[in-house]
mmCIF file of C-alpha atoms in Angstrom:
data_model
loop_
_atom_site.group_PDB
_atom_site.id
_atom_site.type_symbol
_atom_site.label_atom_id
_atom_site.label_comp_id
_atom_site.label_asym_id
_atom_site.label_seq_id
_atom_site.Cartn_x
_atom_site.Cartn_y
_atom_site.Cartn_z
ATOM 1 C CA MET A 1 -10.322 27.919 -7.943
ATOM 2 C CA LYS A 2 -13.752 27.452 -6.397
ATOM 3 C CA HIS A 3 -14.616 23.878 -7.325
ATOM 4 C CA ILE A 4 -11.460 21.939 -6.396
ATOM 5 C CA LYS A 5 -11.547 21.517 -2.630
ATOM 6 C CA ALA A 6 -8.630 19.170 -1.889
ATOM 7 C CA LEU A 7 -5.578 17.424 -3.271
ATOM 8 C CA ILE A 8 -4.801 13.991 -1.838
ATOM 9 C CA LEU A 9 -1.063 13.539 -2.262
ATOM 10 C CA ASP A 10 1.110 10.470 -2.012
ATOM 11 C CA TRP A 11 4.432 10.909 -0.184
ATOM 12 C CA ALA A 12 7.521 9.122 -1.575
ATOM 13 C CA GLY A 13 8.073 10.018 -5.233
ATOM 14 C CA THR A 14 5.299 12.601 -5.148
ATOM 15 C CA VAL A 15 6.200 15.218 -2.531
ATOM 16 C CA VAL A 16 9.406 13.810 -1.004
ATOM 17 C CA ASP A 17 12.076 11.267 -2.002
ATOM 18 C CA TYR A 18 12.724 11.908 -5.698
ATOM 19 C CA GLY A 19 12.638 8.524 -7.421
ATOM 20 C CA SER A 20 10.901 6.789 -4.494
ATOM 21 C CA ILE A 21 14.257 5.396 -3.430
ATOM 22 C CA ALA A 22 13.740 4.816 0.301
ATOM 23 C CA PRO A 23 11.144 2.013 0.159
ATOM 24 C CA THR A 24 12.548 0.058 -2.792
ATOM 25 C CA SER A 25 16.108 -0.192 -1.514
ATOM 26 C CA ILE A 26 14.858 -1.328 1.899
ATOM 27 C CA PHE A 27 12.717 -4.099 0.393
ATOM 28 C CA VAL A 28 15.821 -5.533 -1.261
ATOM 29 C CA GLU A 29 17.757 -5.277 1.991
ATOM 30 C CA ALA A 30 14.951 -6.817 4.084
ATOM 31 C CA PHE A 31 14.694 -9.887 1.842
ATOM 32 C CA LYS A 32 18.476 -10.287 1.997
ATOM 33 C CA ARG A 33 18.743 -9.867 5.767
ATOM 34 C CA GLY A 34 15.643 -11.857 6.581
ATOM 35 C CA PHE A 35 16.298 -14.924 4.423
ATOM 36 C CA ASP A 36 19.491 -14.305 2.440
ATOM 37 C CA PHE A 37 17.191 -14.144 -0.584
ATOM 38 C CA ASP A 38 17.830 -11.821 -3.512
ATOM 39 C CA ILE A 39 15.301 -9.658 -5.326
ATOM 40 C CA SER A 40 16.141 -6.859 -7.748
ATOM 41 C CA LEU A 41 15.254 -3.189 -7.349
ATOM 42 C CA GLN A 42 13.018 -3.501 -10.401
ATOM 43 C CA GLU A 43 11.153 -6.414 -8.841
ATOM 44 C CA ALA A 44 10.813 -4.483 -5.575
ATOM 45 C CA ARG A 45 9.140 -1.617 -7.440
ATOM 46 C CA GLY A 46 6.397 -3.784 -8.960
ATOM 47 C CA PRO A 47 3.716 -3.482 -6.221
ATOM 48 C CA MET A 48 4.782 0.025 -5.159
ATOM 49 C CA GLY A 49 2.003 2.032 -3.576
ATOM 50 C CA MET A 50 0.478 -0.887 -1.684
ATOM 51 C CA GLY A 51 0.697 -1.209 2.097
ATOM 52 C CA LYS A 52 4.083 -2.678 2.938
ATOM 53 C CA TRP A 53 2.890 -6.045 4.306
ATOM 54 C CA ASP A 54 0.727 -6.473 1.206
ATOM 55 C CA HIS A 55 3.645 -5.323 -0.932
ATOM 56 C CA ILE A 56 5.904 -8.042 0.493
ATOM 57 C CA SER A 57 3.171 -10.667 0.149
ATOM 58 C CA THR A 58 2.566 -9.679 -3.479
ATOM 59 C CA LEU A 59 6.282 -9.915 -4.232
ATOM 60 C CA LEU A 60 6.571 -13.379 -2.680
ATOM 61 C CA ASN A 61 3.592 -14.599 -4.679
ATOM 62 C CA THR A 62 4.742 -13.394 -8.084
ATOM 63 C CA PRO A 63 5.574 -16.457 -10.219
ATOM 64 C CA GLU A 64 9.233 -15.539 -10.763
ATOM 65 C CA ILE A 65 10.033 -14.847 -7.112
ATOM 66 C CA SER A 66 7.903 -17.707 -5.821
ATOM 67 C CA SER A 67 9.722 -20.101 -8.150
ATOM 68 C CA ARG A 68 13.147 -18.902 -6.968
ATOM 69 C CA TRP A 69 11.984 -19.161 -3.350
ATOM 70 C CA GLN A 70 10.863 -22.766 -3.835
ATOM 71 C CA ALA A 71 14.166 -23.617 -5.524
ATOM 72 C CA GLN A 72 16.135 -22.095 -2.634
ATOM 73 C CA PHE A 73 14.051 -23.349 0.300
ATOM 74 C CA GLY A 74 12.168 -26.355 -1.076
ATOM 75 C CA ARG A 75 8.769 -24.865 -0.286
ATOM 76 C CA LEU A 76 6.454 -22.041 -1.292
ATOM 77 C CA PRO A 77 6.526 -18.807 0.741
ATOM 78 C CA SER A 78 4.042 -18.454 3.601
ATOM 79 C CA ASN A 79 2.415 -15.658 5.582
ATOM 80 C CA GLN A 80 4.942 -16.349 8.336
ATOM 81 C CA ASP A 81 7.680 -15.531 5.834
ATOM 82 C CA VAL A 82 5.877 -12.284 4.986
ATOM 83 C CA ASP A 83 5.690 -11.447 8.697
ATOM 84 C CA HIS A 84 9.404 -12.090 9.174
ATOM 85 C CA ILE A 85 10.434 -9.948 6.201
ATOM 86 C CA TYR A 86 8.030 -7.199 7.316
ATOM 87 C CA GLU A 87 9.490 -7.235 10.833
ATOM 88 C CA THR A 88 12.967 -6.998 9.308
ATOM 89 C CA PHE A 89 11.820 -4.223 6.957
ATOM 90 C CA MET A 90 10.254 -1.905 9.531
ATOM 91 C CA PRO A 91 13.288 -0.738 11.568
ATOM 92 C CA LEU A 92 15.342 -0.426 8.388
ATOM 93 C CA GLN A 93 12.633 1.698 6.780
ATOM 94 C CA ILE A 94 12.190 3.920 9.819
ATOM 95 C CA ALA A 95 15.934 4.587 9.854
ATOM 96 C CA LYS A 96 16.056 5.300 6.099
ATOM 97 C CA VAL A 97 12.978 7.448 5.636
ATOM 98 C CA THR A 98 14.318 10.542 7.389
ATOM 99 C CA GLN A 99 17.214 10.621 4.929
ATOM 100 C CA ARG A 100 14.710 11.105 2.085
ATOM 101 C CA ALA A 101 12.301 13.514 3.808
ATOM 102 C CA LYS A 102 13.261 16.640 1.880
ATOM 103 C CA PRO A 103 10.531 17.795 -0.527
ATOM 104 C CA ILE A 104 11.222 17.485 -4.235
ATOM 105 C CA GLU A 105 12.264 20.737 -5.893
ATOM 106 C CA GLY A 106 9.290 22.964 -6.727
ATOM 107 C CA THR A 107 6.692 21.034 -4.746
ATOM 108 C CA LEU A 108 6.605 23.205 -1.629
ATOM 109 C CA ASP A 109 5.930 26.413 -3.558
ATOM 110 C CA VAL A 110 2.950 24.827 -5.277
ATOM 111 C CA ILE A 111 1.585 23.293 -2.079
ATOM 112 C CA HIS A 112 1.874 26.561 -0.171
ATOM 113 C CA ARG A 113 0.124 28.503 -2.963
ATOM 114 C CA LEU A 114 -2.725 25.991 -3.037
ATOM 115 C CA GLN A 115 -3.114 26.036 0.742
ATOM 116 C CA ALA A 116 -3.105 29.843 0.718
ATOM 117 C CA SER A 117 -5.919 29.767 -1.848
ATOM 118 C CA GLY A 118 -8.061 27.587 0.426
ATOM 119 C CA ILE A 119 -7.419 24.181 -1.147
ATOM 120 C CA LYS A 120 -6.816 21.520 1.495
ATOM 121 C CA ILE A 121 -3.850 19.177 1.226
ATOM 122 C CA GLY A 122 -4.570 15.622 2.268
ATOM 123 C CA SER A 123 -2.068 12.805 2.069
ATOM 124 C CA CYS A 124 -1.767 9.033 2.234
ATOM 125 C CA SER A 125 1.045 6.556 1.815
ATOM 126 C CA GLY A 126 1.958 2.926 1.461
ATOM 127 C CA TYR A 127 4.015 3.460 4.605
ATOM 128 C CA PRO A 128 2.452 2.218 7.872
ATOM 129 C CA LYS A 129 1.920 4.597 10.783
ATOM 130 C CA PRO A 130 5.221 3.911 12.611
ATOM 131 C CA VAL A 131 7.072 5.064 9.500
ATOM 132 C CA MET A 132 4.786 8.059 8.971
ATOM 133 C CA ASP A 133 5.277 9.063 12.612
ATOM 134 C CA VAL A 134 8.949 9.591 11.732
ATOM 135 C CA LEU A 135 8.549 10.959 8.187
ATOM 136 C CA VAL A 136 5.866 13.576 8.943
ATOM 137 C CA PRO A 137 7.882 15.597 11.483
ATOM 138 C CA ALA A 138 11.059 15.210 9.400
ATOM 139 C CA SER A 139 9.299 16.716 6.363
ATOM 140 C CA ALA A 140 7.690 19.408 8.518
ATOM 141 C CA GLU A 141 11.181 20.696 9.298
ATOM 142 C CA TYR A 142 11.485 21.519 5.595
ATOM 143 C CA GLY A 143 8.071 23.233 5.584
ATOM 144 C CA TYR A 144 5.770 20.479 4.315
ATOM 145 C CA ILE A 145 2.741 20.311 6.598
ATOM 146 C CA PRO A 146 -0.314 18.657 4.978
ATOM 147 C CA ASP A 147 -3.748 19.121 6.483
ATOM 148 C CA CYS A 148 -4.275 15.388 6.858
ATOM 149 C CA VAL A 149 -2.101 12.260 6.953
ATOM 150 C CA VAL A 150 -3.428 8.701 6.568
ATOM 151 C CA ALA A 151 -1.084 5.707 6.799
ATOM 152 C CA SER A 152 -1.587 2.356 5.089
ATOM 153 C CA ASP A 153 -2.472 0.492 8.297
ATOM 154 C CA GLU A 154 -5.044 2.993 9.593
ATOM 155 C CA CYS A 155 -8.072 1.818 7.587
ATOM 156 C CA VAL A 156 -9.844 -1.370 8.671
ATOM 157 C CA ALA A 157 -10.747 -2.293 5.091
ATOM 158 C CA GLY A 158 -7.129 -2.114 3.908
ATOM 159 C CA SER A 159 -4.973 0.122 1.755
ATOM 160 C CA ARG A 160 -4.271 0.514 -1.960
ATOM 161 C CA PRO A 161 -5.460 -0.236 -4.551
ATOM 162 C CA GLY A 162 -8.719 0.132 -2.628
ATOM 163 C CA PRO A 163 -10.179 3.628 -2.104
ATOM 164 C CA TRP A 164 -10.147 3.679 1.686
ATOM 165 C CA MET A 165 -7.158 5.878 2.499
ATOM 166 C CA ALA A 166 -8.241 8.484 -0.037
ATOM 167 C CA LEU A 167 -11.800 8.435 1.307
ATOM 168 C CA GLU A 168 -10.555 8.670 4.892
ATOM 169 C CA ASN A 169 -8.907 11.929 3.827
ATOM 170 C CA VAL A 170 -12.254 13.132 2.494
ATOM 171 C CA GLN A 171 -13.878 12.395 5.830
ATOM 172 C CA ARG A 172 -11.152 13.955 7.983
ATOM 173 C CA LEU A 173 -10.951 17.057 5.800
ATOM 174 C CA GLY A 174 -14.718 17.458 5.745
ATOM 175 C CA ILE A 175 -15.041 17.489 1.953
ATOM 176 C CA SER A 176 -18.684 17.095 0.929
ATOM 177 C CA ARG A 177 -18.111 16.075 -2.712
ATOM 178 C CA VAL A 178 -15.557 13.458 -3.713
ATOM 179 C CA ALA A 179 -15.475 14.750 -7.303
ATOM 180 C CA SER A 180 -13.978 17.976 -5.924
ATOM 181 C CA CYS A 181 -10.853 16.042 -4.876
ATOM 182 C CA VAL A 182 -7.767 15.312 -6.953
ATOM 183 C CA LYS A 183 -5.599 12.271 -6.176
ATOM 184 C CA VAL A 184 -1.936 12.726 -7.124
ATOM 185 C CA ASP A 185 0.423 9.744 -7.155
ATOM 186 C CA ASP A 186 3.499 8.306 -8.853
ATOM 187 C CA SER A 187 2.448 4.628 -8.700
ATOM 188 C CA VAL A 188 -0.085 2.525 -10.574
ATOM 189 C CA HIS A 189 -1.718 1.378 -7.322
ATOM 190 C CA GLY A 190 -2.005 4.984 -6.176
ATOM 191 C CA ILE A 191 -3.756 5.969 -9.388
ATOM 192 C CA THR A 192 -6.122 3.008 -9.027
ATOM 193 C CA GLU A 193 -6.836 4.134 -5.464
ATOM 194 C CA GLY A 194 -7.943 7.540 -6.712
ATOM 195 C CA LEU A 195 -10.089 6.069 -9.488
ATOM 196 C CA ASN A 196 -11.737 3.652 -7.058
ATOM 197 C CA ALA A 197 -12.480 6.599 -4.771
ATOM 198 C CA GLY A 198 -14.187 8.523 -7.587
ATOM 199 C CA MET A 199 -11.570 11.285 -7.769
ATOM 200 C CA TRP A 200 -9.712 13.021 -10.549
ATOM 201 C CA THR A 201 -6.276 11.402 -10.802
ATOM 202 C CA ILE A 202 -2.931 12.867 -11.845
ATOM 203 C CA GLY A 203 0.098 10.635 -12.352
ATOM 204 C CA LEU A 204 3.647 11.878 -11.814
ATOM 205 C CA ALA A 205 6.002 10.302 -14.312
ATOM 206 C CA ILE A 206 9.517 11.568 -13.692
ATOM 207 C CA THR A 207 9.936 12.113 -9.948
ATOM 208 C CA GLY A 208 8.605 8.791 -8.731
ATOM 209 C CA ASN A 209 8.334 5.062 -9.085
ATOM 210 C CA ALA A 210 7.571 4.969 -12.811
ATOM 211 C CA VAL A 211 11.129 6.067 -13.670
ATOM 212 C CA GLY A 212 12.670 5.091 -10.338
ATOM 213 C CA LEU A 213 15.838 7.178 -10.459
ATOM 214 C CA SER A 214 17.168 9.696 -7.987
ATOM 215 C CA GLU A 215 17.392 13.287 -9.196
ATOM 216 C CA GLU A 216 21.148 12.924 -9.609
ATOM 217 C CA GLU A 217 20.748 9.724 -11.640
ATOM 218 C CA TRP A 218 18.047 11.317 -13.807
ATOM 219 C CA ARG A 219 20.124 14.412 -14.556
ATOM 220 C CA ALA A 220 23.120 12.238 -15.463
ATOM 221 C CA LEU A 221 21.213 10.699 -18.398
ATOM 222 C CA ASP A 222 21.442 12.132 -21.896
ATOM 223 C CA GLU A 223 18.329 13.512 -23.569
ATOM 224 C CA SER A 224 17.532 10.377 -25.553
ATOM 225 C CA GLN A 225 17.741 8.211 -22.419
ATOM 226 C CA GLN A 226 15.463 10.612 -20.538
ATOM 227 C CA GLN A 227 12.951 10.636 -23.381
ATOM 228 C CA ALA A 228 12.817 6.840 -23.515
ATOM 229 C CA LEU A 229 12.209 6.518 -19.767
ATOM 230 C CA ALA A 230 9.685 9.354 -19.773
ATOM 231 C CA HIS A 231 7.734 7.771 -22.637
ATOM 232 C CA ARG A 232 7.535 4.477 -20.757
ATOM 233 C CA ALA A 233 6.497 6.184 -17.510
ATOM 234 C CA TYR A 234 3.795 8.278 -19.183
ATOM 235 C CA ALA A 235 2.443 5.165 -20.908
ATOM 236 C CA GLN A 236 2.416 3.184 -17.653
ATOM 237 C CA LEU A 237 0.440 5.784 -15.709
ATOM 238 C CA SER A 238 -1.906 6.547 -18.608
ATOM 239 C CA THR A 239 -2.647 2.847 -19.028
ATOM 240 C CA ALA A 240 -3.425 2.702 -15.302
ATOM 241 C CA GLY A 241 -6.213 5.190 -16.001
ATOM 242 C CA ALA A 242 -4.754 8.510 -14.826
ATOM 243 C CA HIS A 243 -6.815 11.408 -16.162
ATOM 244 C CA TYR A 244 -3.598 13.400 -16.592
ATOM 245 C CA VAL A 245 0.117 12.619 -16.429
ATOM 246 C CA ILE A 246 2.776 15.256 -15.759
ATOM 247 C CA ASP A 247 6.483 15.202 -14.912
ATOM 248 C CA SER A 248 6.310 16.503 -11.335
ATOM 249 C CA LEU A 249 3.975 17.957 -8.731
ATOM 250 C CA ALA A 250 5.684 21.270 -9.511
ATOM 251 C CA ASP A 251 3.892 21.184 -12.905
ATOM 252 C CA ILE A 252 0.382 20.617 -11.565
ATOM 253 C CA GLU A 253 -1.241 24.059 -11.580
ATOM 254 C CA PRO A 254 -2.199 24.245 -15.294
ATOM 255 C CA VAL A 255 -3.831 20.806 -15.002
ATOM 256 C CA LEU A 256 -5.753 21.881 -11.900
ATOM 257 C CA LEU A 257 -7.106 24.867 -13.836
ATOM 258 C CA GLU A 258 -8.331 22.467 -16.535
ATOM 259 C CA ILE A 259 -10.021 20.253 -13.938
ATOM 260 C CA GLU A 260 -11.516 23.368 -12.346
ATOM 261 C CA SER A 261 -13.051 24.301 -15.711
ATOM 262 C CA LYS A 262 -14.482 20.820 -16.144
ATOM 263 C CA LEU A 263 -16.050 20.915 -12.675
ATOM 264 C CA ALA A 264 -17.522 24.337 -13.446
ATOM 265 C CA ARG A 265 -19.207 22.774 -16.497
ATOM 266 C CA GLY A 266 -20.645 19.997 -14.341
ATOM 267 C CA GLU A 267 -18.237 17.288 -15.461
ATOM 268 C CA ARG A 268 -17.158 14.498 -13.115
ATOM 269 C CA PRO A 269 -14.125 12.227 -13.072
#
């Protein structure tokens, strides 16, 4: 491939942490520890892909959660509440993330082939830098070493769904044409990030947030259950605007060849 210059990969649910389990479970725990307030795993997944402070703020300001908060505490949630939950969240997340640092089956082989062919591997995450400072070396022990890592709190303008983390990858990697980059993500906000950056976008339906099950939980389902969840996940990411949706990063090479052909014909995202 001569026209694709870089992939910008998300982390949890895309390369590591099948089902994007680490962040969602910790959100539930942080709300419970911080204020003895209950949110469900499904609610915690709603803003997935955003920076974690923004994620917590978005959760607290959803009508359902905000209403329950007011009923429990007699007031609406504030930024100070967001700060407290975030401060509770951070040490829990740092402790948890290394347990989910192993790359998803099939992803490393693809990444290594692409790197060997000259394609650069950038990355960005909803995790802030203190979490990435733990996750990056833990994943490196398994052999995942991207060419660039950008955390959600490293861009002055903000994180997802804005384009800034993806574009910071472009700058650090020295890519001269944004249309030569492919953004790969398992969350709606991550797909929007890629679209806002002017990149090709590929959504991952099965291994990440859209289904939200660990590999063991996924494999325990019967075929009809898997098909129903897959259909919903594909629809969610397609509706978000993803140019392509596939099951896993392990399945990406045929799609990259199609994008390569489109770039060769002068097409843009």
